[in-house]
mmCIF file of N, CA and C in Angstrom:
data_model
loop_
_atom_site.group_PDB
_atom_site.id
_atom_site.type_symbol
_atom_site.label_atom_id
_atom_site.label_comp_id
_atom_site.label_asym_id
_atom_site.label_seq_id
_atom_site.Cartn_x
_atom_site.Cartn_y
_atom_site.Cartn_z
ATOM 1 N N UNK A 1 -10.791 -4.255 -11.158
ATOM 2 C CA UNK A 1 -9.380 -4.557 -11.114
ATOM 3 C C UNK A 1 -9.160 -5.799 -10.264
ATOM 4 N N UNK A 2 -8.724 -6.640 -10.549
ATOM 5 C CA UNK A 2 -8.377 -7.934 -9.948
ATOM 6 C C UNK A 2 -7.325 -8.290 -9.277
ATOM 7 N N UNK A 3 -7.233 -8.860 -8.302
ATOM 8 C CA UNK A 3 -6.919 -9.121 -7.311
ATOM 9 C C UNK A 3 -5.751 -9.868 -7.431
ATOM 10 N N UNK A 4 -4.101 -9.371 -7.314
ATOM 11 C CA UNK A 4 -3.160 -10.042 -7.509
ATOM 12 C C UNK A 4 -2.402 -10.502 -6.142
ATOM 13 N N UNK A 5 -1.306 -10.920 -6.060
ATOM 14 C CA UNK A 5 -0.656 -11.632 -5.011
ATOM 15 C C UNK A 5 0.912 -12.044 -4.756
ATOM 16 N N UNK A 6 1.311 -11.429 -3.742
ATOM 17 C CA UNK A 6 2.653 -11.975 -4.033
ATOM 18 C C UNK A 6 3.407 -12.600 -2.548
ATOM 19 N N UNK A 7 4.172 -12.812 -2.726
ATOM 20 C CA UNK A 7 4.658 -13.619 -1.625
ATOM 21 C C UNK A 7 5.935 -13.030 -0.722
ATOM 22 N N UNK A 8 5.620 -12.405 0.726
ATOM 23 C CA UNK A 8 6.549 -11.857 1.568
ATOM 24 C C UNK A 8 6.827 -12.405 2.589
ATOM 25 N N UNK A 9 8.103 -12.333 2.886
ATOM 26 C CA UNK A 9 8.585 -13.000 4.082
ATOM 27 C C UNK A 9 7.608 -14.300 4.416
ATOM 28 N N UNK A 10 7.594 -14.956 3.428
ATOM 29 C CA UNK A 10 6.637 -16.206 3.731
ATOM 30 C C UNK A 10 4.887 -15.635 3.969
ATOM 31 N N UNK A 11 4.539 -14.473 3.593
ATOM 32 C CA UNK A 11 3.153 -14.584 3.845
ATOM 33 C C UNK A 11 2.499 -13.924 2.212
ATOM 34 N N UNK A 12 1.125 -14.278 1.875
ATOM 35 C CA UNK A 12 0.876 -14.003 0.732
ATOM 36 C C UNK A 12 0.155 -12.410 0.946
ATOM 37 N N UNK A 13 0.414 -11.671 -0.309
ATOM 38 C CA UNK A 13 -0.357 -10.356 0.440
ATOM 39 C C UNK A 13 -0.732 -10.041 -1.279
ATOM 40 N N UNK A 14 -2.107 -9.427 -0.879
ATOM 41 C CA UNK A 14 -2.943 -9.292 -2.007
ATOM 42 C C UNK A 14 -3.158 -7.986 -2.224
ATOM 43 N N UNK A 15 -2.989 -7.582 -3.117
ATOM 44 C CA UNK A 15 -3.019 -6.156 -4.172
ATOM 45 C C UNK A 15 -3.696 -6.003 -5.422
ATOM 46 N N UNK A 16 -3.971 -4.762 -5.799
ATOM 47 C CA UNK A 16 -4.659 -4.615 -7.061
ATOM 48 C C UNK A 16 -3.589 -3.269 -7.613
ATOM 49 N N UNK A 17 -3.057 -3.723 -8.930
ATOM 50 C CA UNK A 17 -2.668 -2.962 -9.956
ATOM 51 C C UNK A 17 -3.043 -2.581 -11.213
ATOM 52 N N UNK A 18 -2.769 -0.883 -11.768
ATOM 53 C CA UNK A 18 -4.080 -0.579 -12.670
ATOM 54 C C UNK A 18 -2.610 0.411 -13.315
ATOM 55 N N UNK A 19 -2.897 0.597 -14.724
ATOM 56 C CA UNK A 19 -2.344 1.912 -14.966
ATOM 57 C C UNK A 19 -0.927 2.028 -15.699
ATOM 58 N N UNK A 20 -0.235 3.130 -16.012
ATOM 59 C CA UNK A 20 1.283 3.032 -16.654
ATOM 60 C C UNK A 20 1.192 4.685 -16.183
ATOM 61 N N UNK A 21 2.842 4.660 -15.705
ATOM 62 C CA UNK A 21 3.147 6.235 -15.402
ATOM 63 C C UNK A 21 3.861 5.879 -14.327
ATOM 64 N N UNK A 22 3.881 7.403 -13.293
ATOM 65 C CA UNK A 22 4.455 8.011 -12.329
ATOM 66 C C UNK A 22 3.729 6.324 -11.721
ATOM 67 N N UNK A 23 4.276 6.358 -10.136
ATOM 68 C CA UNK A 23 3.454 5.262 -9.555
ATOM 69 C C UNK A 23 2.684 6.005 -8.062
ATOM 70 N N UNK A 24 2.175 5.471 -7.688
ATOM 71 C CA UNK A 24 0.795 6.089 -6.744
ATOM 72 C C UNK A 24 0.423 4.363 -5.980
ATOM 73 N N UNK A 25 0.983 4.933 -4.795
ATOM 74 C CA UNK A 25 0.477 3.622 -3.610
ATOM 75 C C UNK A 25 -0.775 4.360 -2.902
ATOM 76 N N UNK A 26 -2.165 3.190 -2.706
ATOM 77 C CA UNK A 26 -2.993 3.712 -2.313
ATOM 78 C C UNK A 26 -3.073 2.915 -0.788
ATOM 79 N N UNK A 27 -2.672 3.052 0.199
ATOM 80 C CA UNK A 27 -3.043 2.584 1.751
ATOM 81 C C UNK A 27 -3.915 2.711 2.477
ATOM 82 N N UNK A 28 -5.086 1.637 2.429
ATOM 83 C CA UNK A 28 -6.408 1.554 3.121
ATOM 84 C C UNK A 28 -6.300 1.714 4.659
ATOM 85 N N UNK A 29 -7.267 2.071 5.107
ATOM 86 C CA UNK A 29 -7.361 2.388 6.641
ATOM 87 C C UNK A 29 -7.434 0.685 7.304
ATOM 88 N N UNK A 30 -7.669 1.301 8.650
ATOM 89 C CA UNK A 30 -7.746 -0.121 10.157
ATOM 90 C C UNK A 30 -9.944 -0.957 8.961
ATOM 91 N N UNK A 31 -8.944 -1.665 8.947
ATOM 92 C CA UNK A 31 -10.351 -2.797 8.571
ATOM 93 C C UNK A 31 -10.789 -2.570 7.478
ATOM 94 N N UNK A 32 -9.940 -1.864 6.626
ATOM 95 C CA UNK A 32 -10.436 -1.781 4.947
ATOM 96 C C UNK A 32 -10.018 -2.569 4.541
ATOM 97 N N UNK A 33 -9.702 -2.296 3.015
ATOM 98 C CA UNK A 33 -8.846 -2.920 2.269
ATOM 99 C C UNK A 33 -8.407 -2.443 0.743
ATOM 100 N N UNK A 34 -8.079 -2.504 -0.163
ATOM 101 C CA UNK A 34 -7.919 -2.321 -1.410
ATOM 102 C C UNK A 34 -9.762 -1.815 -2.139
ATOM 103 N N UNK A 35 -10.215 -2.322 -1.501
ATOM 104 C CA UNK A 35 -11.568 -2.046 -2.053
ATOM 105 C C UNK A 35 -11.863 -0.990 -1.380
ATOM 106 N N UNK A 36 -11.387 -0.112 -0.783
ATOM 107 C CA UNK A 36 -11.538 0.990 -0.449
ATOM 108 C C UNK A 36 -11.478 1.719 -1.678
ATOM 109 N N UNK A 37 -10.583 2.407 -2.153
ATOM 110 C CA UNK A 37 -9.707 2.787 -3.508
ATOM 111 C C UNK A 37 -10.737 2.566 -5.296
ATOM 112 N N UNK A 38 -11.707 1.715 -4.852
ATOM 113 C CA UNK A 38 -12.882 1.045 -6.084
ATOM 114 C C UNK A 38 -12.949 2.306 -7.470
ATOM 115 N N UNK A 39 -12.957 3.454 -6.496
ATOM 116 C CA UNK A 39 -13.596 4.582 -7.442
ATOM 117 C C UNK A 39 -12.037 5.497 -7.855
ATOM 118 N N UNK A 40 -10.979 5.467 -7.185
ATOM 119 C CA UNK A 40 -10.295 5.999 -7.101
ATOM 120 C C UNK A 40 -9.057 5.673 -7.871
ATOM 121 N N UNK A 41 -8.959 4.461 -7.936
ATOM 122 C CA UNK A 41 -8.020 3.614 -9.127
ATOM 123 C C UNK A 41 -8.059 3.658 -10.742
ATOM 124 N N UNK A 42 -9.639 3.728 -10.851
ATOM 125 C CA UNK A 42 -10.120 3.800 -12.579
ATOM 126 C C UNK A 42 -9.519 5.370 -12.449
ATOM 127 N N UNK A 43 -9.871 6.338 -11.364
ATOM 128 C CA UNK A 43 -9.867 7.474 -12.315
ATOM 129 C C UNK A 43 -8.441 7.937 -12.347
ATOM 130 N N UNK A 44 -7.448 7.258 -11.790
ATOM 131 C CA UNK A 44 -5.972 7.407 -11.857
ATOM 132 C C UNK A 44 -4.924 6.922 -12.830
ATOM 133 N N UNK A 45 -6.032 5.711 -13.093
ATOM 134 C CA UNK A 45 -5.429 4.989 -13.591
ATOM 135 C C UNK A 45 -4.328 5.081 -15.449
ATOM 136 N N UNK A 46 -5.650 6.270 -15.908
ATOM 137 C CA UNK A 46 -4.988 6.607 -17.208
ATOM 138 C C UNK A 46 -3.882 7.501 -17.000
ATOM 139 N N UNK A 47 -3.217 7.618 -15.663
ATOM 140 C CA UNK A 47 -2.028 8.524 -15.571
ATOM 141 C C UNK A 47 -1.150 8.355 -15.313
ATOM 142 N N UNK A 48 -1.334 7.157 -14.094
ATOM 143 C CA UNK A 48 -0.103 6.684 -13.252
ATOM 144 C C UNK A 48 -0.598 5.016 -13.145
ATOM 145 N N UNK A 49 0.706 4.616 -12.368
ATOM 146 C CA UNK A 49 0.773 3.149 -11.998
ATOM 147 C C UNK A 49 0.067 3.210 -10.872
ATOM 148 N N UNK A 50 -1.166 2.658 -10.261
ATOM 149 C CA UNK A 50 -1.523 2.863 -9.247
ATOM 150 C C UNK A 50 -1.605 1.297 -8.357
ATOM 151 N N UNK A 51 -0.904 1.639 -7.594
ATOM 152 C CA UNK A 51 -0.647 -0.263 -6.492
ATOM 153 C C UNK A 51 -1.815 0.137 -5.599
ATOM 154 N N UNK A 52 -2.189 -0.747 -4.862
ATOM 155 C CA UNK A 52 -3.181 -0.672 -3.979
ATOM 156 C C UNK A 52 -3.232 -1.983 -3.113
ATOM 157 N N UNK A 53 -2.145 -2.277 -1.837
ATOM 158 C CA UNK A 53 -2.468 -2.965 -1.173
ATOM 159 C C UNK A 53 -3.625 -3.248 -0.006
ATOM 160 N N UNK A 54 -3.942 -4.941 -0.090
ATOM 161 C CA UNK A 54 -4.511 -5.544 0.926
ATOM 162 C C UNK A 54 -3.380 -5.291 2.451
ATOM 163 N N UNK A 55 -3.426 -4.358 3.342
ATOM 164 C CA UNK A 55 -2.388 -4.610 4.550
ATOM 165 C C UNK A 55 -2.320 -6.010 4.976
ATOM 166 N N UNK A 56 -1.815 -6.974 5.405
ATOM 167 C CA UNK A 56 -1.559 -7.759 6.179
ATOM 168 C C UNK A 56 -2.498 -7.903 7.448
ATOM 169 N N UNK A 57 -3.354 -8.795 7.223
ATOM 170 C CA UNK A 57 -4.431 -9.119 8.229
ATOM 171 C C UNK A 57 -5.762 -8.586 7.863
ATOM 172 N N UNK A 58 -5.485 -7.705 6.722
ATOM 173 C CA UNK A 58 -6.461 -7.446 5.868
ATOM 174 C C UNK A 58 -7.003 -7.814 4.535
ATOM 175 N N UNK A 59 -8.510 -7.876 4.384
ATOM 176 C CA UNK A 59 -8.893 -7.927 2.818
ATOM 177 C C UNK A 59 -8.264 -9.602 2.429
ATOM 178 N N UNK A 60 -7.659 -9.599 1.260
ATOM 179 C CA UNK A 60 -7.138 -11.180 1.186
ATOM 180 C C UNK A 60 -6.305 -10.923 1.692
ATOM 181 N N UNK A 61 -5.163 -10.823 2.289
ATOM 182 C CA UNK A 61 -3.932 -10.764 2.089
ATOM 183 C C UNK A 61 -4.205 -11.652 3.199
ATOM 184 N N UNK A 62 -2.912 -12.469 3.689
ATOM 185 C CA UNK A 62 -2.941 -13.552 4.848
ATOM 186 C C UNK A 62 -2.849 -12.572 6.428
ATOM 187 N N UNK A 63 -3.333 -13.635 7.171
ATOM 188 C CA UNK A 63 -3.681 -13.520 8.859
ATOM 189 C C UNK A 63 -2.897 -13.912 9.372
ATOM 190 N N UNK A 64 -1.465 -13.220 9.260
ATOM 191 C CA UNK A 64 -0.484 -14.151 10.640
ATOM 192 C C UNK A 64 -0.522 -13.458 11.780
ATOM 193 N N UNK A 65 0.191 -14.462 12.911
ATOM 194 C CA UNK A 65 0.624 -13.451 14.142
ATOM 195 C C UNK A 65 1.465 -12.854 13.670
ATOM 196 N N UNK A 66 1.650 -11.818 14.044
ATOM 197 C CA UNK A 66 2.866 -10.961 13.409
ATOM 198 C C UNK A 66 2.978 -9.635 13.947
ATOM 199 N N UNK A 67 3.914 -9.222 13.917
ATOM 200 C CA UNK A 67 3.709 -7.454 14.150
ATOM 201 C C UNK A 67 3.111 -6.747 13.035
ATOM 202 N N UNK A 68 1.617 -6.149 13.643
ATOM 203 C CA UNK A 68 1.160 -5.278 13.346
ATOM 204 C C UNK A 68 1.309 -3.416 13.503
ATOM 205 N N UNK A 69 2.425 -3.133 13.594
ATOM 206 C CA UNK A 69 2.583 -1.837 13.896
ATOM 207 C C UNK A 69 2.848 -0.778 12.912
ATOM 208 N N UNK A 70 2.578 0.377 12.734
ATOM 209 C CA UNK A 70 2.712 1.294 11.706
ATOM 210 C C UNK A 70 4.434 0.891 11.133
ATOM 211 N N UNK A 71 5.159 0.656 11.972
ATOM 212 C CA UNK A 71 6.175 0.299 11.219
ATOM 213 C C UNK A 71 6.674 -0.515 10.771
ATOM 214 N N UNK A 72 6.218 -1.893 11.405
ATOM 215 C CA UNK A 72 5.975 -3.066 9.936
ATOM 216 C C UNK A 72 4.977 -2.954 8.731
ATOM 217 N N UNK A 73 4.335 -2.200 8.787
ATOM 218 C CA UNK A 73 3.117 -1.958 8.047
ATOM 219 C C UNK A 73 4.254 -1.224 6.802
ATOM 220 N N UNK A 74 4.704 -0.184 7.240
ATOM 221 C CA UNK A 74 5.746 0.469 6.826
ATOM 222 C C UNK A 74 6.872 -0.155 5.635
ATOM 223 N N UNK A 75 7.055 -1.100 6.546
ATOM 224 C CA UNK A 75 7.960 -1.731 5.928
ATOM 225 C C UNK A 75 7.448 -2.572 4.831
ATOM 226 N N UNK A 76 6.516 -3.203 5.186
ATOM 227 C CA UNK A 76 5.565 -4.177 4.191
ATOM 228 C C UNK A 76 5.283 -3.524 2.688
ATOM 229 N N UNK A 77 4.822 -2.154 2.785
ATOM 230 C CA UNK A 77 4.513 -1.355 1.623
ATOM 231 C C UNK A 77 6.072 -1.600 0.882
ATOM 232 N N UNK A 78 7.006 -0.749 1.531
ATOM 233 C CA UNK A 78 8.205 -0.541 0.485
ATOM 234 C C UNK A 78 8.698 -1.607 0.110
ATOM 235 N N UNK A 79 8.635 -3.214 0.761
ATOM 236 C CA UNK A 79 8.626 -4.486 -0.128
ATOM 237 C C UNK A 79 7.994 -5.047 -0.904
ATOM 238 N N UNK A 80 6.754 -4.566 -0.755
ATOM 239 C CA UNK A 80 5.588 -4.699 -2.035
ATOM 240 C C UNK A 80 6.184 -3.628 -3.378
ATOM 241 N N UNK A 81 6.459 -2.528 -2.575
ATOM 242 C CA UNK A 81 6.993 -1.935 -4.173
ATOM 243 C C UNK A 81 8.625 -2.308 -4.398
ATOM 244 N N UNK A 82 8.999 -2.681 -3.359
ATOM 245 C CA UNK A 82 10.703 -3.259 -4.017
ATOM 246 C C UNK A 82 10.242 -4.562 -4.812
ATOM 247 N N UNK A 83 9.567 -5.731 -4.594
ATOM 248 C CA UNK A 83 9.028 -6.945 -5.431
ATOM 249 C C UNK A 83 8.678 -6.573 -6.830
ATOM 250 N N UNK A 84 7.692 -5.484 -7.060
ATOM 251 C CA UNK A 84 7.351 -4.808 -7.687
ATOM 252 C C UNK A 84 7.910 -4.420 -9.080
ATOM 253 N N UNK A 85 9.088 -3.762 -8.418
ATOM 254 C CA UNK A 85 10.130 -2.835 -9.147
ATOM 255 C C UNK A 85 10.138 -1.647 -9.338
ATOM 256 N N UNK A 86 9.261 -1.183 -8.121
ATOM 257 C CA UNK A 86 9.632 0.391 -8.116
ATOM 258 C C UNK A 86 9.914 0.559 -6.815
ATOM 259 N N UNK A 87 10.854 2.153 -7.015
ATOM 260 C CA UNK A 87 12.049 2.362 -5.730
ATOM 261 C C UNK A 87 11.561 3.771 -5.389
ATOM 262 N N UNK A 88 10.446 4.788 -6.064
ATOM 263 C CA UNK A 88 9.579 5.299 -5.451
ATOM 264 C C UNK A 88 8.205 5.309 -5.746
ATOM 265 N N UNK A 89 7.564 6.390 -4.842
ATOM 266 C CA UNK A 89 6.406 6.563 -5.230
ATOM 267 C C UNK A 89 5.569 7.528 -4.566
ATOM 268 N N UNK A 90 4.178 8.097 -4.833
ATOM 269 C CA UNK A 90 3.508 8.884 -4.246
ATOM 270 C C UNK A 90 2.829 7.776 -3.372
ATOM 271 N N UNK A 91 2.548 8.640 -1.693
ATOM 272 C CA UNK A 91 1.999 7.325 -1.170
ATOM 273 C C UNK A 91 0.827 8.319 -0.877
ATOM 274 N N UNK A 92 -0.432 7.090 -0.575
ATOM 275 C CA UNK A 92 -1.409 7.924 -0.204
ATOM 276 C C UNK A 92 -1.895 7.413 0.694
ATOM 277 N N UNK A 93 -2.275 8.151 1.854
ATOM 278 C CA UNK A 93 -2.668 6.367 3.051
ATOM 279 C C UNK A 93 -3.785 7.895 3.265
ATOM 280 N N UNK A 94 -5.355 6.501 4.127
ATOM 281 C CA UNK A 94 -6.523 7.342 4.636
ATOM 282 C C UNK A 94 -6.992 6.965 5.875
ATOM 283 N N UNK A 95 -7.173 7.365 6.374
ATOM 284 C CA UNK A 95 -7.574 7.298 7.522
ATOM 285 C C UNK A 95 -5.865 6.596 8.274
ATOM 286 N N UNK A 96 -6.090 5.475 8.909
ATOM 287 C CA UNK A 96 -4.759 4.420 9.556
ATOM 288 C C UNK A 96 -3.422 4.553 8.458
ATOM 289 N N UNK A 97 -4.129 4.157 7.083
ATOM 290 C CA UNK A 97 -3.352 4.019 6.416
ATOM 291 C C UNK A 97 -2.117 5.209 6.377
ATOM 292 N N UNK A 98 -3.001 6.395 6.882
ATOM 293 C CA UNK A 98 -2.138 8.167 6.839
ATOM 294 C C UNK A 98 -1.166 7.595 7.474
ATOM 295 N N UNK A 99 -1.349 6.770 8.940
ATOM 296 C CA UNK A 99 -0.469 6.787 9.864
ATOM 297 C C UNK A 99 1.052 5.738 8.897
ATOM 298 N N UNK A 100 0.084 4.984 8.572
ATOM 299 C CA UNK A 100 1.722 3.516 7.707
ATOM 300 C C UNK A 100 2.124 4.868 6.802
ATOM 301 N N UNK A 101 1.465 5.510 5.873
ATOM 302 C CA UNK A 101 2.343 6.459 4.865
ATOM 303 C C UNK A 101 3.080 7.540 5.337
ATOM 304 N N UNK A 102 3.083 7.695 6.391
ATOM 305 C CA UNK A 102 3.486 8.708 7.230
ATOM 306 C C UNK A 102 4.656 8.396 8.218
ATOM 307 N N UNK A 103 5.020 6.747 8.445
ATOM 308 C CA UNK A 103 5.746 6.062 8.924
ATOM 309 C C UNK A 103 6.791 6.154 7.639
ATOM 310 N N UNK A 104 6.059 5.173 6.542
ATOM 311 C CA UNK A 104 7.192 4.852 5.493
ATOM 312 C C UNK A 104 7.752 6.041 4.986
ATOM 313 N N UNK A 105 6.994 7.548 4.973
ATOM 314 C CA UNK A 105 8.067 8.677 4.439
ATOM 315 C C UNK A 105 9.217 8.866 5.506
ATOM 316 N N UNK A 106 8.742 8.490 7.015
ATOM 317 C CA UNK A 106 9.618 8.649 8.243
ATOM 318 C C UNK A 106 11.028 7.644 7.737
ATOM 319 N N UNK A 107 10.815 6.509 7.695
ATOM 320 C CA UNK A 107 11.354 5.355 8.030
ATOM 321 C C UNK A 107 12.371 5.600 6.339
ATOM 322 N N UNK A 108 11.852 5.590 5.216
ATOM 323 C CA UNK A 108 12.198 5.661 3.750
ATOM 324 C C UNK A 108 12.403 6.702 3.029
ATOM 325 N N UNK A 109 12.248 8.022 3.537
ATOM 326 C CA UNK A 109 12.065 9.030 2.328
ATOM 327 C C UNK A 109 12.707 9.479 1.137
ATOM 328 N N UNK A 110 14.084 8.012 0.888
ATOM 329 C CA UNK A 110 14.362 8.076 -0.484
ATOM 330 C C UNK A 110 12.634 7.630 -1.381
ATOM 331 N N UNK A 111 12.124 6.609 -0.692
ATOM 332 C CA UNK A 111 10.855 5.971 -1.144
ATOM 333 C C UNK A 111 9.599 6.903 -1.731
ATOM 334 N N UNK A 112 9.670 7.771 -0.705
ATOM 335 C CA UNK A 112 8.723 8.750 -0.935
ATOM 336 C C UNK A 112 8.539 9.685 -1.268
ATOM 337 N N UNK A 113 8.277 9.913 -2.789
ATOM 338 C CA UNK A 113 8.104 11.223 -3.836
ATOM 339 C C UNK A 113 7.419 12.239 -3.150
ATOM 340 N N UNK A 114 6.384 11.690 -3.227
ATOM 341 C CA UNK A 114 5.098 12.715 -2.408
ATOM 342 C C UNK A 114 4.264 11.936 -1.117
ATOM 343 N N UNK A 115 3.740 13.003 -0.114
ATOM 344 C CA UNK A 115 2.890 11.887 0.830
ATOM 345 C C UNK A 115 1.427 12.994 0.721
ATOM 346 N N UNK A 116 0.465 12.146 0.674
ATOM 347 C CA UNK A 116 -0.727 12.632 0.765
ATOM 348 C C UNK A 116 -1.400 12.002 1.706
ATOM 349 N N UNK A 117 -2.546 12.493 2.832
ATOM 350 C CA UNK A 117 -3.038 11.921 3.482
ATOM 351 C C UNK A 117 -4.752 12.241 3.531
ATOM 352 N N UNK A 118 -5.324 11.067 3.606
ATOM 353 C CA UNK A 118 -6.828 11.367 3.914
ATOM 354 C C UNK A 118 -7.590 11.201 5.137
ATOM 355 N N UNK A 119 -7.907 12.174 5.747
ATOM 356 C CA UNK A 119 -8.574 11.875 7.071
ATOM 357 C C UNK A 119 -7.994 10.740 7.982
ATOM 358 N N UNK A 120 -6.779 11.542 8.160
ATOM 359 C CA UNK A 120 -5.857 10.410 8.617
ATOM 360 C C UNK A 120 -5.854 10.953 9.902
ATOM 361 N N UNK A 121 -6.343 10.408 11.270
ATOM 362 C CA UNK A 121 -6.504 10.844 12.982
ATOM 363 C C UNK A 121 -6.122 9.998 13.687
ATOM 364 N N UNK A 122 -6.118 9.586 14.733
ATOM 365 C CA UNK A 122 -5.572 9.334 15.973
ATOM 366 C C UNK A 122 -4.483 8.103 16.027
ATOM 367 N N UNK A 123 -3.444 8.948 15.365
ATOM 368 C CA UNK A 123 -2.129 8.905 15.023
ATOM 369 C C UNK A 123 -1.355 9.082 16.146
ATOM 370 N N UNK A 124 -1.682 9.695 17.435
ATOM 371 C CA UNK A 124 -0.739 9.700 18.465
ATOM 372 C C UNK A 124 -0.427 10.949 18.586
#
């Protein structure tokens, strides 16, 4: 799945999209990236829309100074899917990522259909 890109608040952030259906955000942990998700996208893919961002400072997506906190992180996702054109979704964050999907159901939960988390720890 190849590597797309779009442009936020002035920074470029890189994603991979697969699929038609329900939609399904996949949120990589601290120092992953979208290539986390490799095995997990094909097999979703014949069901749902599955997004899969690069976080910000991760993978391609650009290196700014910036706030890095679960709740810009937060925020970053639900503008990737507002750009997008979708206004929900199942989120799935693993490990760190638990913590941003776990923010954005906090922060959004019109946004958030379902939250699933994977070995998601030291969250605070």
């Amino acid at each position: 799945m190849e590597v797309r890109y779009v442009w936020l608040h002035g920074h470029k952030l890189a994603f991979r999209m697969a699929g038609r259906g329900p939609v399904v955000v996949l949120v990589h942990g601290m120092l992953g990236s979208s290539v986390t998700w490799r095995y997990v996208m094909p097999a979703l893919a014949p069901h749902f829309t599955v997004i899969a961002p690069d976080l910000l400072g991760h993978g391609e997506s650009a290196k700014p100074r910036t706030d890095y906190s679960l709740g810009a992180y937060a925020s970053g996702v639900r503008d990737l899917m507002t750009a997008l054109g979708h206004e929900r979704a199942t989120i799935i964050g693993q490990s760190f990522g638990g913590g941003v999907a776990m923010q954005l159901a906090y922060q959004f939960p019109e946004r958030c259909e379902r939250l699933v988390l994977v070995g998601s720890g030291g969250l605070g």
